Short mmCIF file of C-alpha atoms in Angstrom, two decimals:
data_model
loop_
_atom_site.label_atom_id
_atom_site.label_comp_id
_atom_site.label_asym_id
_atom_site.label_seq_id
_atom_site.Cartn_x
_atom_site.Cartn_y
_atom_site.Cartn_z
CA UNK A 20 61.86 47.10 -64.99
CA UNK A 21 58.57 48.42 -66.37
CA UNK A 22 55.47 46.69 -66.13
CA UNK A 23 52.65 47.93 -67.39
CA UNK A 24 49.16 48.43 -65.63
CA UNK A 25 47.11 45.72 -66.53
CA UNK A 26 42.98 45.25 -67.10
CA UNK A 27 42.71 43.37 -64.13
CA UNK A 28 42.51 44.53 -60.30
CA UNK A 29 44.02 41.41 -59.49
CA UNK A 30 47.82 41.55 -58.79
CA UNK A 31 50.19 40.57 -61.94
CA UNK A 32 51.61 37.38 -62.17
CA UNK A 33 54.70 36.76 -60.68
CA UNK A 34 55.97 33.95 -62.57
CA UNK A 35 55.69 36.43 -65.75
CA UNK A 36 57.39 39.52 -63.41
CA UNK A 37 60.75 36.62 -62.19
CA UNK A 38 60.97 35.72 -66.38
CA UNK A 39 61.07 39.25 -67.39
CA UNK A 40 63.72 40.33 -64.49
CA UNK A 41 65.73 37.25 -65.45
CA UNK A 42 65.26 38.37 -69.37
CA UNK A 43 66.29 41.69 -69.23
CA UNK A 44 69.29 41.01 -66.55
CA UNK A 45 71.14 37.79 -68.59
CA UNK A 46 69.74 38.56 -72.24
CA UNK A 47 68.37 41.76 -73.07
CA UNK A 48 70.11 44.45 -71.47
CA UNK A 49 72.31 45.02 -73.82
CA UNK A 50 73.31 43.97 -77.76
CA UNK A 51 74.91 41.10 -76.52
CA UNK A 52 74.00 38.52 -73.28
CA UNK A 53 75.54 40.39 -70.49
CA UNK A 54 78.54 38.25 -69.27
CA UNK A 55 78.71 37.47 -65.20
CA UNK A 56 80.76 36.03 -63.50
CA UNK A 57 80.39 33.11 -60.72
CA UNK A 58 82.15 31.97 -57.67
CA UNK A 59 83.63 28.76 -57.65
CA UNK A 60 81.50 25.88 -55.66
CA UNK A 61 82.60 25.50 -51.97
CA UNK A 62 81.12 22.48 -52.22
CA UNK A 63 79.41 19.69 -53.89
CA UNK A 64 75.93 21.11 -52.80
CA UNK A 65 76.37 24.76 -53.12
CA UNK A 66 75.14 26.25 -56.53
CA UNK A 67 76.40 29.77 -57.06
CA UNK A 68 73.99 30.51 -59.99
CA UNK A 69 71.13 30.27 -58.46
CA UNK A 70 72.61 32.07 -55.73
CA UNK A 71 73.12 35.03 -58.44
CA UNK A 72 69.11 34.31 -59.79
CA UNK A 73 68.03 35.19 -56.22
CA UNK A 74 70.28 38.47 -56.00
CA UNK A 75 69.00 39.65 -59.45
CA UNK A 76 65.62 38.94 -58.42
CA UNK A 77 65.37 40.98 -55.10
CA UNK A 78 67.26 43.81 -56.80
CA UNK A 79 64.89 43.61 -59.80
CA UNK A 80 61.48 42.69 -59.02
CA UNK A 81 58.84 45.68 -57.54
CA UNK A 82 58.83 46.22 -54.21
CA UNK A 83 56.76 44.48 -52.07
CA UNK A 84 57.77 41.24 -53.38
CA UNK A 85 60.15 38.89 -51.41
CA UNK A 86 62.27 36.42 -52.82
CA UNK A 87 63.04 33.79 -50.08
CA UNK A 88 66.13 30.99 -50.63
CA UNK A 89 66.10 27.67 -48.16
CA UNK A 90 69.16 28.95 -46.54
CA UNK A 91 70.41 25.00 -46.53
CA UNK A 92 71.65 22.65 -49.38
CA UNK A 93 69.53 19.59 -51.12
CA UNK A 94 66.47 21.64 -50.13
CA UNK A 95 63.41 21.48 -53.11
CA UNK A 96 62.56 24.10 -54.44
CA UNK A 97 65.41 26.44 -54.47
CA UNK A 98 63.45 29.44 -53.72
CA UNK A 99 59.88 31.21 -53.40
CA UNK A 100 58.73 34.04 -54.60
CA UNK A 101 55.64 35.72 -52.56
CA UNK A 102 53.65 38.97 -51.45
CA UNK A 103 53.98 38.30 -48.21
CA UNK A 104 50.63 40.25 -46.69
CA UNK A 105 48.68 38.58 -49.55
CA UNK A 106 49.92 35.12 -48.90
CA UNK A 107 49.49 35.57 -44.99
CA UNK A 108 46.27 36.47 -45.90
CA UNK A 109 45.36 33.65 -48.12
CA UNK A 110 46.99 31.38 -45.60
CA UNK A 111 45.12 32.28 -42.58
CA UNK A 112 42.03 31.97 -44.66
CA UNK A 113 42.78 28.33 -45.51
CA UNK A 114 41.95 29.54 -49.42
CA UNK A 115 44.53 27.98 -52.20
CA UNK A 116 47.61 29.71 -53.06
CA UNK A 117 47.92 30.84 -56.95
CA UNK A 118 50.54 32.30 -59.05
CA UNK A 119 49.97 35.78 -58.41
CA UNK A 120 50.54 35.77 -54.82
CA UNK A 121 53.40 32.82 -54.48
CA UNK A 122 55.25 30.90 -56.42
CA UNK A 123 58.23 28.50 -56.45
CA UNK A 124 60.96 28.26 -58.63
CA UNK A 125 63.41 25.20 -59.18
CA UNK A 126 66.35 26.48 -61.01
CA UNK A 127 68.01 23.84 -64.11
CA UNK A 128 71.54 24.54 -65.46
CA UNK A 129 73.39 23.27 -68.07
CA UNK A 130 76.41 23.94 -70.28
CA UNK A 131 76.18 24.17 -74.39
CA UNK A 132 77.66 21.00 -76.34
CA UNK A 133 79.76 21.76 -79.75
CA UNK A 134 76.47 23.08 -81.70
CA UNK A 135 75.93 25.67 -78.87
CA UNK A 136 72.42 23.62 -77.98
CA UNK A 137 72.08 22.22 -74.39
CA UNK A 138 73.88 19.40 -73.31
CA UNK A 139 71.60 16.56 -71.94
CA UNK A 140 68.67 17.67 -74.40
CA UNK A 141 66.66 15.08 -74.04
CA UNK A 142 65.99 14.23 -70.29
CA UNK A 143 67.53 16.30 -67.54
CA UNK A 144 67.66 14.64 -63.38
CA UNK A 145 65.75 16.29 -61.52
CA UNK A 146 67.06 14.10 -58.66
CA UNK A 147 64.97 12.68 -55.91
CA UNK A 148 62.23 15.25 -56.30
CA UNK A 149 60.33 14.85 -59.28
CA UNK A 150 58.77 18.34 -61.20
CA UNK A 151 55.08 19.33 -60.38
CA UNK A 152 52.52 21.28 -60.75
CA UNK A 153 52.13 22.45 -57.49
CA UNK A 154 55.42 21.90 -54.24
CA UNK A 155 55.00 21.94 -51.03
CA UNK A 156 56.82 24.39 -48.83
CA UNK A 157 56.77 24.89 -44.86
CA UNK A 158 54.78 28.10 -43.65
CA UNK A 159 55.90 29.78 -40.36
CA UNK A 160 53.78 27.78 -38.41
CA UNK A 161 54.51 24.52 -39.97
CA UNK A 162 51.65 23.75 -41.73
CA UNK A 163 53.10 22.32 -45.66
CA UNK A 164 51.22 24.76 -48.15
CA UNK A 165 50.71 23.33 -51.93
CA UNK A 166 52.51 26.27 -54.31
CA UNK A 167 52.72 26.68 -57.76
CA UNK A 168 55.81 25.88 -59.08
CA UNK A 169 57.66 26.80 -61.88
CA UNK A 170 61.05 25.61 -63.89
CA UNK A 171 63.99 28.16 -64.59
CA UNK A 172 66.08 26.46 -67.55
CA UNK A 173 69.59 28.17 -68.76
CA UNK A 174 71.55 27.04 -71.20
CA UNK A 175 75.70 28.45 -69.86
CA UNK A 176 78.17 29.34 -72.03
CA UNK A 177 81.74 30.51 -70.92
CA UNK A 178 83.04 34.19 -72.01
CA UNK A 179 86.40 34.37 -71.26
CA UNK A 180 86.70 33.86 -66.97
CA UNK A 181 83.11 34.46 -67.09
CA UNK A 182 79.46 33.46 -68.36
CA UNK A 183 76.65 34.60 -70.17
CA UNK A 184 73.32 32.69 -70.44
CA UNK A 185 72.47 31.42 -73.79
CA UNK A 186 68.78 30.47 -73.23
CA UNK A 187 66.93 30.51 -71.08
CA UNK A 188 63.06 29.32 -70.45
CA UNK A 189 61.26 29.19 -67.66
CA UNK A 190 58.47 26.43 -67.68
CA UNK A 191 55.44 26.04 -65.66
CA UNK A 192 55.35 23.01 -63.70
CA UNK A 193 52.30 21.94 -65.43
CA UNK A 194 53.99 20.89 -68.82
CA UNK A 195 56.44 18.69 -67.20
CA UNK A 196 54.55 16.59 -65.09
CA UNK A 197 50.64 17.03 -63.18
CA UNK A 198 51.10 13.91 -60.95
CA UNK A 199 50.49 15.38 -57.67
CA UNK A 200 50.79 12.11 -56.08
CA UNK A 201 53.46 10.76 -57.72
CA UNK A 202 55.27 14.20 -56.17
CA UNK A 203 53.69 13.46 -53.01
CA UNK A 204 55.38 9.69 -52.54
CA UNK A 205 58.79 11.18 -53.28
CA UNK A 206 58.61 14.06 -51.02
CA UNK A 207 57.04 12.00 -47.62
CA UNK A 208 58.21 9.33 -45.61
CA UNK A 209 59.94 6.72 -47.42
CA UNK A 210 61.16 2.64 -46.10
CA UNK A 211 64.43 2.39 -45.91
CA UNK A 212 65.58 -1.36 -46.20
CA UNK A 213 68.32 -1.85 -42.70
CA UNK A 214 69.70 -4.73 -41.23
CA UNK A 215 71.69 -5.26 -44.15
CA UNK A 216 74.93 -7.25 -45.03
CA UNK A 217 76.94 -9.66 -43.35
CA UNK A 218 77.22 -7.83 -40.14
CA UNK A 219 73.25 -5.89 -40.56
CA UNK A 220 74.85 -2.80 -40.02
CA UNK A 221 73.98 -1.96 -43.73
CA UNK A 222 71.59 -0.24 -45.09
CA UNK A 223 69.70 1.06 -48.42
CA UNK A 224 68.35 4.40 -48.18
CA UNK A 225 66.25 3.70 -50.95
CA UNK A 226 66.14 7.09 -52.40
CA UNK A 227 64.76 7.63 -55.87
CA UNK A 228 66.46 9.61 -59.22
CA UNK A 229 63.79 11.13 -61.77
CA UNK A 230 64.42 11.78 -65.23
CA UNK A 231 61.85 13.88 -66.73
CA UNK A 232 61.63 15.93 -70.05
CA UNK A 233 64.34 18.33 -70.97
CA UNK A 234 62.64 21.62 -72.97
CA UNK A 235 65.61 22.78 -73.70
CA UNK A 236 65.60 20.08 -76.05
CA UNK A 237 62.88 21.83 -78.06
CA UNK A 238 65.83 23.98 -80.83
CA UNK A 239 62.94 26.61 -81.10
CA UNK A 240 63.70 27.73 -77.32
CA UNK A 241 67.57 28.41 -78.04
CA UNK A 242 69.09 31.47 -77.82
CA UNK A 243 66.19 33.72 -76.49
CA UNK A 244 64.22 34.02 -73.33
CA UNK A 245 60.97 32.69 -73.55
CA UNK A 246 58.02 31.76 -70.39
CA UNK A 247 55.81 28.52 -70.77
CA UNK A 248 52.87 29.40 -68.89
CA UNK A 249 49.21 27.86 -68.05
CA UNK A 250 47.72 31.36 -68.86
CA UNK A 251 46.87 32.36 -72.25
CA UNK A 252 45.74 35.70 -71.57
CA UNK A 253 49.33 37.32 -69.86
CA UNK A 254 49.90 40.08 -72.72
CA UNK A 255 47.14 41.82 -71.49
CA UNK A 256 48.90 42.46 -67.91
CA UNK A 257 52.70 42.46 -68.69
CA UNK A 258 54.88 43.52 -71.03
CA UNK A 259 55.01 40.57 -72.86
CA UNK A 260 54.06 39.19 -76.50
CA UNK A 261 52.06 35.69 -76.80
CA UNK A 262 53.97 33.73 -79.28
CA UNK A 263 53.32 30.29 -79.49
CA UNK A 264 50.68 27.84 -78.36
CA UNK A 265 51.36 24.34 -77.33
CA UNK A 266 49.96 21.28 -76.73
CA UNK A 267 50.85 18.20 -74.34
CA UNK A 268 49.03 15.12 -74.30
CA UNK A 269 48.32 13.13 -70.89
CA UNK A 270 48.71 9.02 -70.77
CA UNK A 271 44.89 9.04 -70.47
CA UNK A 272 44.71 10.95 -74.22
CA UNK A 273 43.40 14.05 -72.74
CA UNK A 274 44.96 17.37 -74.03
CA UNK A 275 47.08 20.23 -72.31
CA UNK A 276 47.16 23.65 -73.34
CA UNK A 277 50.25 26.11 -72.80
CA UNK A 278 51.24 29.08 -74.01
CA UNK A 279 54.84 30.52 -75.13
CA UNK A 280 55.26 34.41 -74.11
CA UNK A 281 58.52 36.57 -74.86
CA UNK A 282 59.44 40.46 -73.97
CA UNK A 283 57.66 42.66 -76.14
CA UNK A 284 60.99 44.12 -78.12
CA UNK A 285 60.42 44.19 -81.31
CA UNK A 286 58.51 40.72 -81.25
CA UNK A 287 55.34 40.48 -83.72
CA UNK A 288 52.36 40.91 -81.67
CA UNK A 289 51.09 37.40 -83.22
CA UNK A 290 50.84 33.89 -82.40
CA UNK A 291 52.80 31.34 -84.44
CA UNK A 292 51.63 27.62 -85.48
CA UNK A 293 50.52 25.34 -82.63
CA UNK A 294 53.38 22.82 -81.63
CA UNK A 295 52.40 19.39 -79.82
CA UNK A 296 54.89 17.52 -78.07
CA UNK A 297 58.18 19.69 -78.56
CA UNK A 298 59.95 18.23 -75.85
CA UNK A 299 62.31 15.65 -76.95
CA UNK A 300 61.10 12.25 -74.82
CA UNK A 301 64.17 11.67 -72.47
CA UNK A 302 66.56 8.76 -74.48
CA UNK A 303 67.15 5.03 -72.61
CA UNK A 304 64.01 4.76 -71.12
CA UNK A 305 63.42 1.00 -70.38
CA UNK A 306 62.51 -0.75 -67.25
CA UNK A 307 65.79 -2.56 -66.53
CA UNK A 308 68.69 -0.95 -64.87
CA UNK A 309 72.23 -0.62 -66.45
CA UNK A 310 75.22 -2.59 -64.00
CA UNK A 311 76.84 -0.31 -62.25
CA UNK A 312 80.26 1.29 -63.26
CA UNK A 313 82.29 -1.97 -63.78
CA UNK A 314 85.93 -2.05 -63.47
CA UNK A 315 87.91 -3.32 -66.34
CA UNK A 316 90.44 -5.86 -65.74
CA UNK A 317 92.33 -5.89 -69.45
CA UNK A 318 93.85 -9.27 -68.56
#
């Protein structure tokens, strides 16, 4: 992977360097998406893709940058990308971590439906952890540190006994949700409700399921690689081509600004129309709950 020298002293960004070592390994290699193939699940945790994002990351990224995994399953995010003696340094300084130093990635699969668009388009679980701008992840000396985060999204499709990714985005934590403290209450100490049943030796763990936006519901995304970034001005260190600008607005009416970037391969070195809103709102949103799965009696 080339990347060229930039304007700035600063070090490049390293959510643009892990989008374009995912683009070139799953998309852009060759003519075609390069098939792989992946291990079947040992077990209901284990995710063998982004066990293969991780491996194609530490072979493809420059050296000097470590890609770290939890090592353990239902652990957010799924792994951290980071110049170690720069982070160290930042740390010890007590100074706030940014995106060219360290930076956390959540990885979000999903299969094609009939069309070849993702499945689930609309909203997508992101489980008990809800997307952020900024995670928090455990330094050595366990003090939590506030990182940026970012969202890989892949649309799979099968190719023969293997795969090849169909899309993929990955999104910048920022357009999907900048409620630090909603984050916050999800990730800390929680009540849990005991003493329960007949017998108290129940009890309700009270552990919460987010559904958030989906941007692989956006049909402009599908079938190329593209990185959502906070950052307008990313051409100008990497090897990539600013394509489209878009807009999110907050409950409060204020307006977000993002900006659509794709490998510089042929790609008009122009920006297209502005876009606000693209991402489908997720579908059966109201307040009250559906019963849980009843059992039919046909009697």
């Amino acid at each position: 992977m080339t990347i060229p020298v930039g304007r700035s002293s600063q070090p490049h960004d390293l959510a643009a360097a892990i989008f374009t070592a995912l683009a070139e390994e799953f998309l852009y290699a060759t003519q075609a998406p390069r098939p792989f193939y992946l291990r079947d699940k040992q077990n209901t945790q284990s995710d063998p893709f982004d066990e293969l994002v991780s491996d194609v990351l530490s072979r493809r990224l420059p050296q000097g940058i470590l890609v770290i995994t939890s090592g353990k399953p239902l652990v957010s995010p799924d792994l951290v990308v980071a110049r170690p003696e720069e982070t160290r340094l930042l740390i010890a300084g007590g100074t706030d971590l940014d995106a060219r130093r360290i930076v956390a990635v959540e990885v979000k699969k999903v299969n094609s439906d009939a069309s070849g668009r993702a499945a689930r388009s609309t909203g997508i679980d992101y489980n008990s952890t809800p997307p952020a701008a900024t995670v928090k992840v455990e330094s050595a000396a366990g003090n939590l540190l506030r990182v940026p985060a970012f969202y890989l999204f892949v649309v799979l499709l099968p190719h023969g006994e293997d795969q090849v990714v169909q899309t993929l985005a990955l999104v910048t934590g920022s357009a999907l949700n900048q409620d630090i403290q909603l984050y916050d209450d999800a990730t800390g100490v929680r009540q849990k409700s005991i003493g329960l049943g007949t017998f108290g030796d129940g009890l309700d763990r009270q552990r919460p399921m987010f559904v958030f936006a989906n941007p692989l519901g956006w049909p402009w995304l599908t079938g190329e690689a593209t990185l959502l970034h906070d950052r307008s001005d990313l051409a100008e260190e990497q090897n990539l081509v600013r394509v489209r600008e878009v807009e999110r607005t907050a409950k409060d009416g204020t307006v977000h600004t993002f900006w659509c970037y794709r490998l510089r391969r042929g790609v008009p070195d122009i920006t297209g129309p502005k876009v606000s809103e693209p991402f489908p709102t997720p579908a059966n949103r109201k307040t009250e709950t559906t019963p849980r799965g009843r059992f039919q009696v046909k009697l």
